[in-house]
Short mmCIF file of C-alpha atoms and ligand atoms in Angstrom, two decimals:
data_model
loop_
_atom_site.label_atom_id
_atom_site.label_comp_id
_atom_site.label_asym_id
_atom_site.label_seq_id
_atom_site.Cartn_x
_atom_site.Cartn_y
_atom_site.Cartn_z
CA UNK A 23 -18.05 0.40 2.94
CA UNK A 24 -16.39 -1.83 0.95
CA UNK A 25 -14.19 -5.27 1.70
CA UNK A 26 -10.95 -6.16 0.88
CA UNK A 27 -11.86 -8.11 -1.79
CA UNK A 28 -8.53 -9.82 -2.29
CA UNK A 29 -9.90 -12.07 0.37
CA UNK A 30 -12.45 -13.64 -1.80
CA UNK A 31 -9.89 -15.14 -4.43
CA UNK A 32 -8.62 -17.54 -1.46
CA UNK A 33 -9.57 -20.15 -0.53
CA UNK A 34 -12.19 -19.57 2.52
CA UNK A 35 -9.85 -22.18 4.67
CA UNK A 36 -6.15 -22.11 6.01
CA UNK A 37 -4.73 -25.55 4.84
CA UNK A 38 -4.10 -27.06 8.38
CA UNK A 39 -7.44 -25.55 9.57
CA UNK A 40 -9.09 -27.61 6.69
CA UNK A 41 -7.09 -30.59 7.78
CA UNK A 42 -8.27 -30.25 11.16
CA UNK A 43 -12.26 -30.02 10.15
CA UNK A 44 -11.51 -33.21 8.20
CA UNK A 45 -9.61 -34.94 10.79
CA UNK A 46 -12.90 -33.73 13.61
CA UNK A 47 -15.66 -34.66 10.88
CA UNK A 48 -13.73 -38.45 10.95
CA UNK A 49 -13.29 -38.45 14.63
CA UNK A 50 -17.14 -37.57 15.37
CA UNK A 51 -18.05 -40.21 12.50
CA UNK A 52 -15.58 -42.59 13.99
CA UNK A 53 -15.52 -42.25 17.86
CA UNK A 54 -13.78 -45.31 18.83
CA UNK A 55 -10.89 -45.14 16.14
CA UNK A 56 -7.23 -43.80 17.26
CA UNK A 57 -5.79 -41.20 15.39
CA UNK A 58 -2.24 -40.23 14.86
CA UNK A 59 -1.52 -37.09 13.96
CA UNK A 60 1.33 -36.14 12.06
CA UNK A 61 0.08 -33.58 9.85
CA UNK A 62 0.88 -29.91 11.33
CA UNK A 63 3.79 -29.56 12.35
CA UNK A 64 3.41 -29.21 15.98
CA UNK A 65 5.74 -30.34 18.54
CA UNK A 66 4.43 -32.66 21.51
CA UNK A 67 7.31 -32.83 24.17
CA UNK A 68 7.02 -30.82 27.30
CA UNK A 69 9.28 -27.38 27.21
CA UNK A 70 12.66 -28.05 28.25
CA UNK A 71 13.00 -28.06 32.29
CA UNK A 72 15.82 -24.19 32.22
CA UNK A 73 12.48 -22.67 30.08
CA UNK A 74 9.88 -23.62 32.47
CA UNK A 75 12.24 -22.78 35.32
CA UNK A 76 12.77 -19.73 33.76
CA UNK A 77 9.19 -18.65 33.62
CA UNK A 78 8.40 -19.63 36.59
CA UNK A 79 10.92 -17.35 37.82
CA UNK A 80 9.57 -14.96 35.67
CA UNK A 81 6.17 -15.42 36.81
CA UNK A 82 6.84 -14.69 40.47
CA UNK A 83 8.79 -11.11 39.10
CA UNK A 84 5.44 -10.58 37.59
CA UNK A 85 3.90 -10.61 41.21
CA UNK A 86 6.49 -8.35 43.02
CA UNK A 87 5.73 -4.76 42.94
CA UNK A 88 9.54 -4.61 42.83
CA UNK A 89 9.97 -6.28 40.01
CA UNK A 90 6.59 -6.28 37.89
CA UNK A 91 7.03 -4.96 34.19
CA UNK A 92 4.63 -3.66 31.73
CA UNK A 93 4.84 -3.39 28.03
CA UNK A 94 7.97 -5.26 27.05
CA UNK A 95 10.70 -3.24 24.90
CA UNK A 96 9.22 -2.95 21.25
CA UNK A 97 11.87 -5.06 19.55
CA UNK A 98 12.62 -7.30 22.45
CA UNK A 99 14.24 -6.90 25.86
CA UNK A 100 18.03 -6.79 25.67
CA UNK A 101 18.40 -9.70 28.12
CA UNK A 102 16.80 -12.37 25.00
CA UNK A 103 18.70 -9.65 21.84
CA UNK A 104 21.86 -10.04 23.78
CA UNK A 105 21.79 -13.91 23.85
CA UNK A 106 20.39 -14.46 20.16
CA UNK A 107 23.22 -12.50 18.83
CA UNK A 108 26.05 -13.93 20.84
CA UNK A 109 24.76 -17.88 19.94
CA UNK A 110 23.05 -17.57 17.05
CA UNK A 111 25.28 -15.17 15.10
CA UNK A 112 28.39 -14.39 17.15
CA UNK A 113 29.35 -17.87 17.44
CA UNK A 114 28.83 -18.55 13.64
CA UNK A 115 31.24 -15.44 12.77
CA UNK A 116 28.60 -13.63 11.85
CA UNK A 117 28.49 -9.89 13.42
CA UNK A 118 24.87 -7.82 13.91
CA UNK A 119 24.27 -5.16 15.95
CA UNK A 120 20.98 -5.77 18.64
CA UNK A 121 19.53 -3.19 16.70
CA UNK A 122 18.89 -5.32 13.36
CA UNK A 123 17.29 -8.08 15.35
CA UNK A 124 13.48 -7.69 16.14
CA UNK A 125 12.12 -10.28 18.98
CA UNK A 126 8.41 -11.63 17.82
CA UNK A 127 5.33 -13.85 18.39
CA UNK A 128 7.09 -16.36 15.37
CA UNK A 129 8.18 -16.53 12.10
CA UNK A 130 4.69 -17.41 10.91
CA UNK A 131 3.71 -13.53 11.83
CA UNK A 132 6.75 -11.88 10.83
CA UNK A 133 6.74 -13.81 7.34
CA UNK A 134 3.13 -12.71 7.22
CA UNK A 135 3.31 -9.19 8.07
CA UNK A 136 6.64 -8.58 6.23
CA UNK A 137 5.21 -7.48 2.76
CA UNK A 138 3.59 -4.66 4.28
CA UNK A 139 7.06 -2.70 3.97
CA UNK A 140 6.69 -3.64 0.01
CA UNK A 141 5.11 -2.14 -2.87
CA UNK A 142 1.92 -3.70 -4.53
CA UNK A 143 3.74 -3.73 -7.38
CA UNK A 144 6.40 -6.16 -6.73
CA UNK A 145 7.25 -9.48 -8.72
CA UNK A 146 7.13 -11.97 -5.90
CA UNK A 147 9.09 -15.16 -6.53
CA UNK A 148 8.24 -18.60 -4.71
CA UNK A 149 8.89 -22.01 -4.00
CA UNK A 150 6.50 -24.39 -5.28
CA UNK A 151 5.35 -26.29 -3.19
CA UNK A 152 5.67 -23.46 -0.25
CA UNK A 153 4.49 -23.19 3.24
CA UNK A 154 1.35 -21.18 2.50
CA UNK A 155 1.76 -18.26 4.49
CA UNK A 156 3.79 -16.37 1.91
CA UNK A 157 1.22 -17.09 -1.01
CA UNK A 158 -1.86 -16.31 1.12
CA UNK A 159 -0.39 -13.11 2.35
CA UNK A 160 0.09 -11.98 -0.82
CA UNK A 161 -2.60 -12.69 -2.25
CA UNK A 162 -5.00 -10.84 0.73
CA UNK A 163 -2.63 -7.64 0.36
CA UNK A 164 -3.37 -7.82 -3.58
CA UNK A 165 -0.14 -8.49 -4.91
CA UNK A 166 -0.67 -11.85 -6.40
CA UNK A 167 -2.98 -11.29 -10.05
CA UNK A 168 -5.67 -13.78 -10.26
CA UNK A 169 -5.47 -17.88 -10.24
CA UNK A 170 -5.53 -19.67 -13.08
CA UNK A 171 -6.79 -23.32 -13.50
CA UNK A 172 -3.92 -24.41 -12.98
CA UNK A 173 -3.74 -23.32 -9.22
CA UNK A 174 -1.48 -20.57 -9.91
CA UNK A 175 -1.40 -17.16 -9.67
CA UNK A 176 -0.84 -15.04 -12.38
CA UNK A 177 1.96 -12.16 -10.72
CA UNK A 178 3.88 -14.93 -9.01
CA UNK A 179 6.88 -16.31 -10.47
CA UNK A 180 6.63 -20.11 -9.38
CA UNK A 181 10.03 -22.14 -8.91
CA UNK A 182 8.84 -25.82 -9.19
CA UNK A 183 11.06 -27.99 -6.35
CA UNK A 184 10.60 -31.60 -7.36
CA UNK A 185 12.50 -34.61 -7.35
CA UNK A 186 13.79 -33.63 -11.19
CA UNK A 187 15.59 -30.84 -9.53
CA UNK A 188 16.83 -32.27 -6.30
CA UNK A 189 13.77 -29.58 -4.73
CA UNK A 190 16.02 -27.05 -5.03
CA UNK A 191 14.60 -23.64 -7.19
CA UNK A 192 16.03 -22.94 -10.20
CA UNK A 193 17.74 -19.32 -10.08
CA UNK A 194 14.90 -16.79 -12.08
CA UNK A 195 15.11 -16.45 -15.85
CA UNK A 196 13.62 -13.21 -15.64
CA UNK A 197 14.00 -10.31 -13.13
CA UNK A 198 11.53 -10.67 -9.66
CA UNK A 199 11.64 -8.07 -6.55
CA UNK A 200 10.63 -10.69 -3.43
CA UNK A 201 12.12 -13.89 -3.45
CA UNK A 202 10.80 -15.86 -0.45
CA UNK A 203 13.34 -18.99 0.52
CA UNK A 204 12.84 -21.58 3.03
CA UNK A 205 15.84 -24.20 4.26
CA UNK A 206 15.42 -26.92 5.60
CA UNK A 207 12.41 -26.50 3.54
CA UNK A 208 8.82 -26.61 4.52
CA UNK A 209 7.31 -29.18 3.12
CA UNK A 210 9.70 -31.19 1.22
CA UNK A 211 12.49 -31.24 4.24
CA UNK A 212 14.96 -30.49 2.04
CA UNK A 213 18.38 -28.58 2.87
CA UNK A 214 20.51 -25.99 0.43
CA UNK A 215 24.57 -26.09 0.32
CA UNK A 216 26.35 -23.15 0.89
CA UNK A 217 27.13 -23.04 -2.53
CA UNK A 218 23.78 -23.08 -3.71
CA UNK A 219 22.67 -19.93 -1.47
CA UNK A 220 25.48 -18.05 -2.64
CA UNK A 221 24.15 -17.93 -6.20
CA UNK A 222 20.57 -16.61 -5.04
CA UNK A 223 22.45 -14.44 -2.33
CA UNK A 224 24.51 -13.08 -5.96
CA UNK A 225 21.25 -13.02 -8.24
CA UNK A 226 19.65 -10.92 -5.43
CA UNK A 227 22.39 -8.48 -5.27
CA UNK A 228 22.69 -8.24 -8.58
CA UNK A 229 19.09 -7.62 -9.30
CA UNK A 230 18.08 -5.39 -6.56
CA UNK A 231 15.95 -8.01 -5.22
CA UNK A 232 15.33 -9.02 -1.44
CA UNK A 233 15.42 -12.61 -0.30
CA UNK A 234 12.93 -13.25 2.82
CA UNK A 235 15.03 -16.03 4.16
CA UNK A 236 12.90 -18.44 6.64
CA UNK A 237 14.86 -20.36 8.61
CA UNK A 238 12.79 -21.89 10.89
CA UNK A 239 14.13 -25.41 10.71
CA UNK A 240 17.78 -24.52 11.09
CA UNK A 241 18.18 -25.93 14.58
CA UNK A 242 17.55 -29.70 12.86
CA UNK A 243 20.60 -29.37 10.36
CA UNK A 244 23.14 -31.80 10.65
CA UNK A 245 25.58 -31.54 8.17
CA UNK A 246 28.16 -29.30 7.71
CA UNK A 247 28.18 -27.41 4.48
CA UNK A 248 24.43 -26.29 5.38
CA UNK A 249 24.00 -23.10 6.20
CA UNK A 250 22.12 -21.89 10.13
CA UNK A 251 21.73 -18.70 8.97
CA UNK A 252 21.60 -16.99 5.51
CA UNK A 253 24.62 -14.02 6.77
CA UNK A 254 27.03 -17.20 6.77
CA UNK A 255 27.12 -16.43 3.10
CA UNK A 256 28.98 -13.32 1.69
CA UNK A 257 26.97 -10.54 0.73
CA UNK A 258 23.56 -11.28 2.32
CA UNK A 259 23.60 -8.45 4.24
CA UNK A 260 22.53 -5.93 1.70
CA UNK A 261 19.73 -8.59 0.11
CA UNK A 262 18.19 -10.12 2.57
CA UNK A 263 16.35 -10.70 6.15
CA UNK A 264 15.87 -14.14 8.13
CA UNK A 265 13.38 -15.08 10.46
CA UNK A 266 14.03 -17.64 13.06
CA UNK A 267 11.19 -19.18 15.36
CA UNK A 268 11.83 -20.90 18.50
CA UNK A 269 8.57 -22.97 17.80
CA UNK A 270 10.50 -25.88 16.49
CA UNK A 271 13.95 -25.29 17.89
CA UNK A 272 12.64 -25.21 21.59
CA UNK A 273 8.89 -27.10 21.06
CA UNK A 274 7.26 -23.23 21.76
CA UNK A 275 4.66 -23.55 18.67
CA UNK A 276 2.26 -22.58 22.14
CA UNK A 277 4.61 -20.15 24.18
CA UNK A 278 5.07 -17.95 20.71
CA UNK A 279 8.16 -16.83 19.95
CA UNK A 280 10.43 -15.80 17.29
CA UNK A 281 12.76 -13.27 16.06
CA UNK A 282 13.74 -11.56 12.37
CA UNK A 283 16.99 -9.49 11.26
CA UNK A 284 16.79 -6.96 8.89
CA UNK A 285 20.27 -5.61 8.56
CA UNK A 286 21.24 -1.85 8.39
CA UNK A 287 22.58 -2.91 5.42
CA UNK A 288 19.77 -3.52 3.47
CA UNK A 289 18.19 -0.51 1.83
CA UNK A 290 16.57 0.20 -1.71
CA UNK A 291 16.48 3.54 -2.93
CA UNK A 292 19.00 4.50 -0.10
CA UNK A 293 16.20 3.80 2.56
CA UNK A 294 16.74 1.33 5.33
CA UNK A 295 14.54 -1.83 5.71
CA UNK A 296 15.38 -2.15 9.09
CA UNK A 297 13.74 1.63 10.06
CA UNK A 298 10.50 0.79 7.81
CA UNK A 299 10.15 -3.28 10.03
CA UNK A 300 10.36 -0.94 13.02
CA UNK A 301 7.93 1.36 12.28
CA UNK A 302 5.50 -1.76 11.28
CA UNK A 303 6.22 -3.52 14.53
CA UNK A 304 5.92 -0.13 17.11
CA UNK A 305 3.24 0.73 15.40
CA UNK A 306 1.24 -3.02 15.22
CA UNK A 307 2.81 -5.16 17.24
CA UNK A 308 3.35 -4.39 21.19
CA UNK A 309 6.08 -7.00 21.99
CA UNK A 310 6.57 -10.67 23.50
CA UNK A 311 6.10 -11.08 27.15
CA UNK A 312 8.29 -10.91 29.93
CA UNK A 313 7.47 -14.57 30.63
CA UNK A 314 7.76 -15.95 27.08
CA UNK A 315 11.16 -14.08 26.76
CA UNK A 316 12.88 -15.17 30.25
CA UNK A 317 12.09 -18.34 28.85
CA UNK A 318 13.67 -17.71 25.06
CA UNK A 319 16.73 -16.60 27.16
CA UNK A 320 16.90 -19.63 28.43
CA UNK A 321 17.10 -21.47 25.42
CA UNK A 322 20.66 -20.62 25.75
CA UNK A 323 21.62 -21.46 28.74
CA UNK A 324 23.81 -24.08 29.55
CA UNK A 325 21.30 -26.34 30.71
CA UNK A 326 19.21 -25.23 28.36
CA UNK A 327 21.17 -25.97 25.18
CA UNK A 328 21.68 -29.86 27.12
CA UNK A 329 18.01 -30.72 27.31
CA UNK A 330 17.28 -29.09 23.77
CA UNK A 331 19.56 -31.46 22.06
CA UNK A 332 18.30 -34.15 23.98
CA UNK A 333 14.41 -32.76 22.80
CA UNK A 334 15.68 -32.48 18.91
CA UNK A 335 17.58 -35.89 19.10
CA UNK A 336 13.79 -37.58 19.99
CA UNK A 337 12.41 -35.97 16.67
CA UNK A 338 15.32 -36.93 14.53
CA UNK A 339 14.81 -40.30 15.63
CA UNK A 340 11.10 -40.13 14.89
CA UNK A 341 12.04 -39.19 11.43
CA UNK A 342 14.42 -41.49 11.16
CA UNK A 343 12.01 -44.03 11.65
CA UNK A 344 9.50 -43.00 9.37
CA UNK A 345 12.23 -42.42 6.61
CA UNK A 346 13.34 -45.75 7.03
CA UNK A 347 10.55 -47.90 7.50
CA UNK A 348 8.60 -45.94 4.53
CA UNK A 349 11.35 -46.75 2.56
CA UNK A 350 12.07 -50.18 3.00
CA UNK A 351 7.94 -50.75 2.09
CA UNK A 352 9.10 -49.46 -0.95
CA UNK A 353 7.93 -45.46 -0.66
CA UNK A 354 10.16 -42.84 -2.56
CA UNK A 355 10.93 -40.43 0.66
CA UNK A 356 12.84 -37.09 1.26
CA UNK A 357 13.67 -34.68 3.49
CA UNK A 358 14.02 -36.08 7.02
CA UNK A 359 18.39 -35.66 7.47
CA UNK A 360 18.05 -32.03 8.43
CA UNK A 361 14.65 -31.88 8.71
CA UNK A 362 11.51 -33.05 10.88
CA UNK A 363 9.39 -33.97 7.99
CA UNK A 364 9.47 -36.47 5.85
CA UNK A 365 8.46 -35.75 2.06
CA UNK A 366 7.12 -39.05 -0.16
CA UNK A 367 6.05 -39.69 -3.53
CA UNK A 368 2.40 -41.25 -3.42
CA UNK A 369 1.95 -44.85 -4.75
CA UNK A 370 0.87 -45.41 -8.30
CA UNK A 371 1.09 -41.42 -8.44
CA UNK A 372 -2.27 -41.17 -6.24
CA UNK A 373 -3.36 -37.39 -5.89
CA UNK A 374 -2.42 -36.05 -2.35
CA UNK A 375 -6.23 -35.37 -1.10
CA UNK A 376 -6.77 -39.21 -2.10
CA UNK A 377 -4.03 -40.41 -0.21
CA UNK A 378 -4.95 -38.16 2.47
CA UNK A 379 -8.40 -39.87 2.47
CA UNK A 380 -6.64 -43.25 2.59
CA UNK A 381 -4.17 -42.82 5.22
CA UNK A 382 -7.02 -41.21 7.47
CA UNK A 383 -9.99 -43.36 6.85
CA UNK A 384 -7.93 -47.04 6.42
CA UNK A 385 -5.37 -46.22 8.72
CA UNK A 386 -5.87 -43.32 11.17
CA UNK A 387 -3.43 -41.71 10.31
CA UNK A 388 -3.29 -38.09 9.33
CA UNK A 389 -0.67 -36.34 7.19
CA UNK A 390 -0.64 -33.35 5.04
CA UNK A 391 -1.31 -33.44 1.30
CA UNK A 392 1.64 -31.90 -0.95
CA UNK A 393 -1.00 -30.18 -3.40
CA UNK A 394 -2.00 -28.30 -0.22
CA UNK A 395 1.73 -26.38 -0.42
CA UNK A 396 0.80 -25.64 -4.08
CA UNK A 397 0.72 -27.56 -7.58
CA UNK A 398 3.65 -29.24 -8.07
CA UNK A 399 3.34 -30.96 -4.52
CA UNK A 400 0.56 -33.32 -6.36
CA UNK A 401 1.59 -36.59 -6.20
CA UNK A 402 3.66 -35.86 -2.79
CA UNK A 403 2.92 -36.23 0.78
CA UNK A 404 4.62 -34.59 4.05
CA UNK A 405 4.54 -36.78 7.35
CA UNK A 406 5.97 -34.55 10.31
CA UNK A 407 8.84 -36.54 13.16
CA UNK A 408 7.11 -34.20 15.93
CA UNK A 409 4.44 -37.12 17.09
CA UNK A 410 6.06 -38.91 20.17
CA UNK A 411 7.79 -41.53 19.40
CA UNK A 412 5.15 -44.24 20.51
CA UNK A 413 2.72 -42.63 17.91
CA UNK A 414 5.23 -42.35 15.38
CA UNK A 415 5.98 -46.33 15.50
CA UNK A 416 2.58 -47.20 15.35
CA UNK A 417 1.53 -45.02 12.27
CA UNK A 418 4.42 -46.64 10.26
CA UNK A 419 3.47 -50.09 11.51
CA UNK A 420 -0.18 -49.32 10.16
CA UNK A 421 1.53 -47.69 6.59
CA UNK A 422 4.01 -50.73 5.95
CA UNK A 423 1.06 -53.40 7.19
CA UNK A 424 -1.22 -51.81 4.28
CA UNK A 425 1.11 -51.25 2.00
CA UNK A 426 3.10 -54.69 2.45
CA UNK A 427 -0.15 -56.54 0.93
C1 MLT B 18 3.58 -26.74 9.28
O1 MLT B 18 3.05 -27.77 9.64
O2 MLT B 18 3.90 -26.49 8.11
C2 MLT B 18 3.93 -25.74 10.34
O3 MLT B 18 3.58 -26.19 11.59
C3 MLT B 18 3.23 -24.51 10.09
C4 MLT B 18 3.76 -23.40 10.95
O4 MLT B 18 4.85 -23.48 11.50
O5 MLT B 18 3.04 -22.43 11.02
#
């Protein structure tokens, strides 16, 4: 028998499990000190009141003989398909069929589980720094090379998004197969203009490339020229697919639910990518709960849509006030307009793990390190809006108190 061996090149540790060993190793050192956490980002208000409703509702079904259900529909039941197209595309002018949209457990599995529809042998592009899913993924299915000292893998094509470029990628100079987008971005919180996805939406097109689109911080944009969904630009249909999460949109990060679209559209080598992702998901996945789903649906309900804003206006405000009140101490920040996290510059160009170390041991508080999301987030930081607000207050109380002397 022999292991997969492409697990040994990674590291042993997922970047927020690491976090969270450091953060317990403190806590046991340090019993009596009070953490703030605003590293993952996880959400902390309740579920809005239509979703718990909802699955209540659903949870008494589940009791009735008459109305008890089994395995849910493979790609989702048509009650949840039905509403995601009409609000999320529909209403944006953008037409799918149900059939191109696959209900999940989140955007963290589908982005996961998507290469296995793609050949070993594919260039993969990414941002750098990324949310670490799509290098780790690659790397255990063997399609990454080896790592250099650097930190970086040798098959990847690495688009540095720093301050010098706005943190937007730089279209490739050479040709790559997989070119894995995320906007607003994880980490830096930054958006992309219309404009500016059109020209990767053309380079993709014109290089027979796909685009794996992760969009699971739409639902914070605020301005207008930003795109909610990557089929708002012309010609995405044939070059990419978009996963969408309910995680942050609707605080679900522990009800688990997302969805991707892979158009008919999209085919290499006159095959369909949408008949290969469903294959992959009959066959491995078995579907999202009745429960979790009624609740999704919900979402979109009147009532539902009310209390969400109300739930996404708290976390703007939270990033609001870190944004402003690390900025007036004098921190370079980012991100945080249509985002929930907040992306700084370190002082006195610090490495990330060292301010890590400072912000948890001086000041209790816990972030996440920008080297973490890959090399060029040295010298960066991400602080997430979804602590309550309280918490949120206090940390930046603690970080302009230090940083003020
Ligand atoms: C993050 O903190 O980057 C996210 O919570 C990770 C995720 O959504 O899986």
């Amino acid at each position: 028998m022999n292991i997969n061996e492409n697990f040994l090149k990674i590291e042993s540790s997922y970047l927020f499990s690491n976090i969270a060993k450091k953060v317990k190793a403190y806590t046991k050192a340090n019993p009596d000190k009070e953490i703030i956490r605003l590293g993952i980002g996880d959400v902390t208000r309740p579920l809005a009141p239509a979703c718990i409703e909802a699955m209540h509702k659903a949870v008494d079904e589940m009791a009735d003989e008459k109305t008890f259900r089994g395995y849910p529909p493979e790609y989702g039941y048509d009650f949840l398909l039905n509403a995601i197209n009409e609000n999320d595309y529909k209403a944006r002018g953008i037409e799918l069929d149900n059939s191109e949209i696959f209900v999940s457990d989140g955007a963290k599995s589908d982005t996961g589980n998507i290469g296995d529809i793609f050949s070993l042998d594919n260039k993969v592009a990414i941002c750098d720094p990324v949310y670490p899913v799509y290098v780790d993924t690659n790397v255990m299915s063997g399609r990454s090379g080896e790592k250099n000292a650097e930190g970086k893998w040798s098959n990847i094509y690495y688009m540095p998004c720093t301050a010098e470029n706005n943190f937007l990628p730089l279209i490739p100079t050479q040709h790559v197969d997989i070119i894995y987008l995320c906007f607003p971005n994880n980490p830096t919180g930054m958006p992309i203009k219309k404009e500016e996805l059109k020209k990767w939406v053309d380079y993709a097109n014109r290089e027979g490339a796909v685009i794996l689109y992760d969009a699971a911080y739409e639902a914070f944009i605020t301005e207008d020229d930003v795109p909610h969904s990557i089929y708002e630009i012309e010609g995405a249909k044939t070059c990419a697919i978009e996963f969408k999460s309910f995680s942050k949109t609707a605080g679900f990060t522990g009800v688990r639910c997302g969805y991707t679209v892979v158009p008919h559209d999209l085919k290499f080598g006159g095959t369909e990518l949408n008949g290969m992702w469903a294959r992959r998901q009959a066959t491995k996945f078995n579907g999202v709960s009745y429960i979790t789903q009624r609740a999704a649906e919900a979402v979109y309900s009147d009532e539902g849509k009310k209390q969400i804003q109300e739930i996404l206006a708290y976390y703007r405000k939270n990033a609001k006030i870190i944004y402003n009140g690390l900025r007036d101490c004098g921190f370079t920040v980012y991100g945080a307009v249509d985002s929930p996290y907040v992306w700084l510059k370190t002082p006195d160009n610090m490495k990330s793990w060292d301010f890590f170390d400072l912000l948890l041991e001086k000041l209790q508080v816990v972030g996440t390190p920008g080297e973490g999301f890959g090399p060029a987030g040295e010298g960066y930081f991400r602080l997430t809006a979804f602590g309550t607000t309280e918490n949120t207050e206090k940390a930046v109380a603690r970080i302009k108190n230090y940083f003020a002397k």
